[in-house]
Coordinates of C-alpha atoms and ligand atoms in Angstrom, one line a residue:
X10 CA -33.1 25.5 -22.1
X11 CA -35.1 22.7 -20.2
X12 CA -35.4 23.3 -16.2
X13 CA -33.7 20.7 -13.9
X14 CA -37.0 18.9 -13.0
X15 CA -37.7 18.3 -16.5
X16 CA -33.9 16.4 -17.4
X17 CA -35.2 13.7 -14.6
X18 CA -36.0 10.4 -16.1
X19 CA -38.6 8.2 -14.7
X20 CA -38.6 7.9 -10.6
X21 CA -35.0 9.1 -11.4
X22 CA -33.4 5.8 -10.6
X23 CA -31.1 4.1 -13.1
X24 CA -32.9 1.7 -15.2
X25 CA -31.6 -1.6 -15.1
X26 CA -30.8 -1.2 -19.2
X27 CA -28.3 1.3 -18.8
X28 CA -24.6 0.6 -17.5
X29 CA -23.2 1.2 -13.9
X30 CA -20.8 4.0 -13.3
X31 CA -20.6 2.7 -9.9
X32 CA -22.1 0.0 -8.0
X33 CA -21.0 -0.7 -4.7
X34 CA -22.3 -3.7 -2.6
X35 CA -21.7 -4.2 1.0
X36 CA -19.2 -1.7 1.1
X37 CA -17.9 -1.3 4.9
X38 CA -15.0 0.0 6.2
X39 CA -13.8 1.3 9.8
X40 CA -10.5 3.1 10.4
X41 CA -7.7 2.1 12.9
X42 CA -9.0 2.6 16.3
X43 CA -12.9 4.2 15.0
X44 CA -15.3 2.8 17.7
X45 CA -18.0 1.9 14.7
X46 CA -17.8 1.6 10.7
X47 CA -17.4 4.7 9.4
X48 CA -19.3 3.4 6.2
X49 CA -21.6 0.5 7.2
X50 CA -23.0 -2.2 4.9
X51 CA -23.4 0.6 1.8
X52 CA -25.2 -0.4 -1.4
X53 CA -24.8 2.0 -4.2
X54 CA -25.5 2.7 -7.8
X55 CA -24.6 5.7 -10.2
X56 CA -25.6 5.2 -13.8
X57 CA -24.2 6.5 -16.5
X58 CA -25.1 9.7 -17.2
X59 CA -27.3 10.2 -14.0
X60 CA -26.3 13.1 -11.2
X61 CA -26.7 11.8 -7.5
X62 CA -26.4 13.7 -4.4
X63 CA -24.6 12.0 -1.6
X64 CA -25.9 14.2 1.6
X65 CA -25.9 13.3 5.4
X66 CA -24.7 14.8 8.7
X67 CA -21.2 15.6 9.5
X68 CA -19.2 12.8 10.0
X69 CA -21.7 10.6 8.5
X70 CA -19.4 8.8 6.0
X71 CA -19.5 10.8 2.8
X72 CA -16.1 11.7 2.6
X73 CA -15.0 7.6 3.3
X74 CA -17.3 6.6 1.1
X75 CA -15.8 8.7 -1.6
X76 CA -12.4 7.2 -0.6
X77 CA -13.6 3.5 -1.0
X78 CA -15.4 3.7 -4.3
X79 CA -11.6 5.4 -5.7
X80 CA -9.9 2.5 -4.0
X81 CA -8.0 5.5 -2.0
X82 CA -9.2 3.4 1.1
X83 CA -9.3 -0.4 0.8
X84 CA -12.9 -1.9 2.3
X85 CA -13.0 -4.8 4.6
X86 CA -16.0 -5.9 3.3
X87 CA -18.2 -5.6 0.1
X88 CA -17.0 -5.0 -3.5
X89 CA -17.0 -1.7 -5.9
X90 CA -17.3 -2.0 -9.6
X91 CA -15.9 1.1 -11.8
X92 CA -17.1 1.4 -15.3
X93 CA -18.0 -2.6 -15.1
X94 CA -15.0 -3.4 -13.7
X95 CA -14.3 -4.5 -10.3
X96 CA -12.1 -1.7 -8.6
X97 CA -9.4 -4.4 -7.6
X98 CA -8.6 -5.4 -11.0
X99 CA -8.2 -1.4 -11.7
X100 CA -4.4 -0.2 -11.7
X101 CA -5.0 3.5 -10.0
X102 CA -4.0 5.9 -12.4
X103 CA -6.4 4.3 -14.8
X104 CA -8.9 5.6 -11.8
X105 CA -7.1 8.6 -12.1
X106 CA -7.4 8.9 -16.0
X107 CA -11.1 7.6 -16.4
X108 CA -12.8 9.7 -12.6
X109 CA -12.6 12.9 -12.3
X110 CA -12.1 14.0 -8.7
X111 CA -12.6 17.0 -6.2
X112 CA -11.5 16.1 -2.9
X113 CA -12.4 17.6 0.3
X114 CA -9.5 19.4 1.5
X115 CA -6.1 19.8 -0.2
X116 CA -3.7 22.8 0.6
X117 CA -1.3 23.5 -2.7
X118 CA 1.9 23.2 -1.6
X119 CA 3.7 24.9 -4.8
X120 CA 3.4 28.0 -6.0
X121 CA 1.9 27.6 -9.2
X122 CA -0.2 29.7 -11.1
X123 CA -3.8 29.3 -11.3
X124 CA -3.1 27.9 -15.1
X125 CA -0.4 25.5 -14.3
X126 CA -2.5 24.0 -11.0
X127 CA -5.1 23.1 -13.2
X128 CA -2.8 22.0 -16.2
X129 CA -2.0 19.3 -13.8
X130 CA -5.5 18.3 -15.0
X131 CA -3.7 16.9 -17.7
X132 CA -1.3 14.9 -17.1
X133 CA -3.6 12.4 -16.4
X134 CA -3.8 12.1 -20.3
X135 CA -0.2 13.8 -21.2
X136 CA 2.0 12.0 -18.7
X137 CA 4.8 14.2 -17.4
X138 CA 6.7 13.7 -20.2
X139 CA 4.8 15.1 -23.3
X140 CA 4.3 19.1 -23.7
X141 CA 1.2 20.8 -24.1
X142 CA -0.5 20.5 -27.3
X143 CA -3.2 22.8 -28.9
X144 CA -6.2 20.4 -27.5
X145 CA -4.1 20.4 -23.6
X146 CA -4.5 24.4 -23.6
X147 CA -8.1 24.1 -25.2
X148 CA -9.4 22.2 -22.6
X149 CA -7.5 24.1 -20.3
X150 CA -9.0 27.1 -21.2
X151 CA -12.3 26.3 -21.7
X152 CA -11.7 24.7 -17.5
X153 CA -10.3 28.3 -16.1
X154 CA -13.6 29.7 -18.2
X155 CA -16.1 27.5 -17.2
X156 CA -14.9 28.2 -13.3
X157 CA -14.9 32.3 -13.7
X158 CA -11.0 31.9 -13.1
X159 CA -10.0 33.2 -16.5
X160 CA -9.0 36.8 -15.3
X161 CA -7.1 34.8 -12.1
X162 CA -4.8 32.3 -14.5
X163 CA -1.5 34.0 -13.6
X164 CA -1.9 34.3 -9.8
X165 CA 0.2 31.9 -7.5
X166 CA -2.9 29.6 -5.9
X167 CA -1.4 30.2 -2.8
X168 CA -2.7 34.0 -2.9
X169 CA -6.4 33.4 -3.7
X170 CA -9.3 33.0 -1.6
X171 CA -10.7 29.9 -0.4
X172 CA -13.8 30.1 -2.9
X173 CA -11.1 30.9 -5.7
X174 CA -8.8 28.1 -4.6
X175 CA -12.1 25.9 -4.4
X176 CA -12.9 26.8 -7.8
X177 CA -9.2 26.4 -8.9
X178 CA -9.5 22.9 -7.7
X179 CA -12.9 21.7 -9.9
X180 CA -11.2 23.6 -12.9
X181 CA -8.0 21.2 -12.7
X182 CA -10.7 18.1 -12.7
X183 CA -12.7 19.4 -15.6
X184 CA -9.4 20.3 -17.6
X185 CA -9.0 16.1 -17.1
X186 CA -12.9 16.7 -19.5
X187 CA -13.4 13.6 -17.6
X188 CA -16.9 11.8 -18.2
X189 CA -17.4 10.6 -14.3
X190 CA -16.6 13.5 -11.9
X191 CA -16.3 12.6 -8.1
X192 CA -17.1 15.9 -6.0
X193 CA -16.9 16.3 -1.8
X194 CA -18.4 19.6 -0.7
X195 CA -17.0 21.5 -4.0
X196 CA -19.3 24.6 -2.8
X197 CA -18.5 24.9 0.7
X198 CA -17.1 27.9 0.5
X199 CA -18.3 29.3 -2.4
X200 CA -21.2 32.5 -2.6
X201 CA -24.4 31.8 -3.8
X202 CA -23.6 33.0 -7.6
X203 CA -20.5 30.8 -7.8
X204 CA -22.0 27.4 -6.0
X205 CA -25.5 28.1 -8.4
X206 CA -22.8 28.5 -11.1
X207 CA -21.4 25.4 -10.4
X208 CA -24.7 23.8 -10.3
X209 CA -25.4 24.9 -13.4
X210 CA -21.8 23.9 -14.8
X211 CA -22.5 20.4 -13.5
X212 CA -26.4 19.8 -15.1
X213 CA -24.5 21.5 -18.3
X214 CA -22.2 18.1 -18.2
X215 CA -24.8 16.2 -17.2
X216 CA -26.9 17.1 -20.4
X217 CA -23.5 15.6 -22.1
X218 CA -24.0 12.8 -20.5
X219 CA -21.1 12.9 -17.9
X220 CA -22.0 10.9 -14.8
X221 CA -22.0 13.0 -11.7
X222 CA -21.7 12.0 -8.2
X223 CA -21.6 15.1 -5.7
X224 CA -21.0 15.4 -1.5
X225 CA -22.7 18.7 -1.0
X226 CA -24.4 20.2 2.8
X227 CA -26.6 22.4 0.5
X228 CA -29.8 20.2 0.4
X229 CA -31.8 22.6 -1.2
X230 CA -29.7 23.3 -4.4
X231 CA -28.8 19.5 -4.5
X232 CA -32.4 18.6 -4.4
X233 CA -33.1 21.6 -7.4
X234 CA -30.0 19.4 -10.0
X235 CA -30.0 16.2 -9.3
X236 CA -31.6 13.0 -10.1
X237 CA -31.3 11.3 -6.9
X238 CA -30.5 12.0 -3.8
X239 CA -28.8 9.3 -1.1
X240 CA -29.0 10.1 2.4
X241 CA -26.1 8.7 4.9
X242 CA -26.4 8.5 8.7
X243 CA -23.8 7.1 10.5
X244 CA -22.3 5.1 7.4
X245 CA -25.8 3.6 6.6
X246 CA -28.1 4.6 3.9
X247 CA -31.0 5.9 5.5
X248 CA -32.8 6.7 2.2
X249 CA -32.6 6.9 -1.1
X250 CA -34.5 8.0 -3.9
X251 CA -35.9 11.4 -5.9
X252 CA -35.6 14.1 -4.0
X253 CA -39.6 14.1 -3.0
X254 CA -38.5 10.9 -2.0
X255 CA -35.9 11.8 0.6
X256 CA -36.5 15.0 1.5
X257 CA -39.6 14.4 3.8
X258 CA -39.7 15.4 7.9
X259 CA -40.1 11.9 8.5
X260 CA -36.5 11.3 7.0
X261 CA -34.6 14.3 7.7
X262 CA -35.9 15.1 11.4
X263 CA -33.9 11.8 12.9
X264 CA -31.0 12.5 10.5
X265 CA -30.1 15.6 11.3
X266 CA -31.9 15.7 14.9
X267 CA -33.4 18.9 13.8
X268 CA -37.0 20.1 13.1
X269 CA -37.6 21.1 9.5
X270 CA -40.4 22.1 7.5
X271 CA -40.9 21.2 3.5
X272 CA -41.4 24.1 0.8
X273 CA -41.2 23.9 -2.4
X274 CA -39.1 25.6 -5.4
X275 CA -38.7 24.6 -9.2
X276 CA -40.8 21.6 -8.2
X277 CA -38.1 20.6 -6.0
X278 CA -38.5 20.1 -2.0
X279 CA -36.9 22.2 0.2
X280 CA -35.6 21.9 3.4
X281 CA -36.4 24.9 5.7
X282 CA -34.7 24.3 9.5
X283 CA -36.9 26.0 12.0
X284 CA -36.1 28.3 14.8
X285 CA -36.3 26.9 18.5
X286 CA -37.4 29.8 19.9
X287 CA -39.2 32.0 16.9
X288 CA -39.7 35.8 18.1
X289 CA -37.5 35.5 21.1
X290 CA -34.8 37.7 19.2
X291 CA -37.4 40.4 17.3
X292 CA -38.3 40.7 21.4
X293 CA -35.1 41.9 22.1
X294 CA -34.4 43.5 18.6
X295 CA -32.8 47.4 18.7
X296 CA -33.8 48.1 15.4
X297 CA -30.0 47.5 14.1
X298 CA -28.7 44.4 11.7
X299 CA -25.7 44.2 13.5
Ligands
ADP13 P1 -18.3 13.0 6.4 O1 -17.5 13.2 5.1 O2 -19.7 12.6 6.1 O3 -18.2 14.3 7.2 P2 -16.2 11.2 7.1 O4 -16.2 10.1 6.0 O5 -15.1 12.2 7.0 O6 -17.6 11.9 7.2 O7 -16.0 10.5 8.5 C1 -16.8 9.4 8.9 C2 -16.4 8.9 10.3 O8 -15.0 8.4 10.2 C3 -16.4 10.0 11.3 O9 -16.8 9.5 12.5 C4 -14.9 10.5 11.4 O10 -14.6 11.0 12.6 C5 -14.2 9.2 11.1 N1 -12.9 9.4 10.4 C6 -12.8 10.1 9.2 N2 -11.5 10.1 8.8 C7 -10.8 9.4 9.7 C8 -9.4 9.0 9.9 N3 -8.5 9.3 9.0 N4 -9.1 8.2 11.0 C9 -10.0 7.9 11.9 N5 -11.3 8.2 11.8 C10 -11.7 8.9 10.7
MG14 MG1 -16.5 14.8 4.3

């Protein structure tokens, strides 16, 4: 198997040959009372087949941005094409059918098992009308497989963890074997195994060509898979490009009003946040870890 370095084409932007997943132009929105846009003149292109990183501070826009490109919010300004289309002309559970979707937060409500949550992946394709047939439990299976959840199918999702409920949630949009997936922060509370897992789940699709767009915190890992990274600050772009592209101290200092240093691991840049006050705790240390 081929590292993640070596599956990036080119400079790792689209080329202008291959179709648009997305492509967003203008895009700007600001909610009810918010005292600035919460996404603020966005351009943005996904290409088909390509894995992009959508990374910033908290509150920087990622989660709205999400939002306007699935017509969940409607922009005041700017345009979103889906697939070629322009999102306006797209009824939304044809969004539904053709994206695949993680949102940020969503408690279950019902009681379901860990199989029925994510045969709801489903219905996309079934309706609610049509039973299961032998390719709905296939693709069902191989979802609860590919998220380790296999051995959890009968539990009620209101009794697992919030990594297990996180991983519930990703199952029920890869049951939908959708060929754009839409993630915000689908590792947050995963260990390091089951976020790498994902990781790997996600370049695994990506290799079959699903496009992937991804909200993620972990700079590092995100910088390891995908093709390009785009960097919000307060609803703007404030760089975009290959991961040695964005990932520079010149970029991320301002961003994230932190000091950083640059390593380097499968090729890929690392971010490495420094101390403020390096040895002032080893000063004080009592020899215990707790
Ligand atoms: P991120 O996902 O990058 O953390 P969000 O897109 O959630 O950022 O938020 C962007 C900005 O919009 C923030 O300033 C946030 O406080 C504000 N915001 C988010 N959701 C709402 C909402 N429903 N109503 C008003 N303001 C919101
Ligand atoms: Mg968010």
């Amino acid at each position: 198997m081929s590292g993640p370095t070596s599956r990036r084409h080119g400079d790792g932007r689209p080329s202008p040959s291959e179709g648009a997943v997305i492509r967003a132009r203008d895009l700007t929105f600001r909610y009810p009372h918010g005292e600035r846009n919460a996404v603020d003149v966005v351009d943005l292109d996904v290409a088909v087949g390509e894995m992009v990183a959508l990374l910033g501070p908290n509150g920087s826009g990622k989660s709205t941005l999400l939002r306007l490109l699935l017509g969940a919010l409607a922009s005041a300004r700017g345009s979103v094409t889906l697939l070629d289309r322009p999102l306006a002309d797209w009824r939304r559970d044809d969004v539904a059918r053709a994206v695949g979707v993680v949102t940020q937060t969503e408690e279950p409500a019902f009681p379901l098992t860990v199989r029925e949550f994510v045969a709801m992946g489903r219905y996309a394709h079934l309706g609610a009308w049509r039973r299961e047939g032998p390719v709905d439990r296939a693709a069902i299976a191989q979802a609860l497989d590919r998220c380790g959840l296999t051995a959890l199918g009968h539990r009620s999702v209101l009794e697992l963890s919030g990594g297990e409920r996180q991983r519930t949630r990703v199952a029920r949009a890869l049951a939908q074997q959708p060929r754009t997936l839409l993630l915000d922060e689908p590792t947050a509370s995963l260990d390091i195994a089951h976020e790498m897992s994902l990781f790997e789940l996600l370049a695994e699709l990506r290799q079959d060509g699903v496009t992937v767009l991804i909200v993620t915190h972990n700079i590092n890992v995100a910088a390891r898979y995908a093709d390009r990274l785009v960097l919000l600050d307060r609803g703007r772009i404030a760089a975009a490009g290959t991961p040695d592209l964005v990932l520079t101290r010149e970029i991320i200092e301002p961003v994230y009003q932190w000091t950083v240093a640059i390593r380097r691991e499968d090729d890929a840049p690392q971010v490495i946040p420094q101390r403020k006050h390096p040895g002032m705790t080893r000063h004080h240390h009592t020899g215990r870890l707790e």
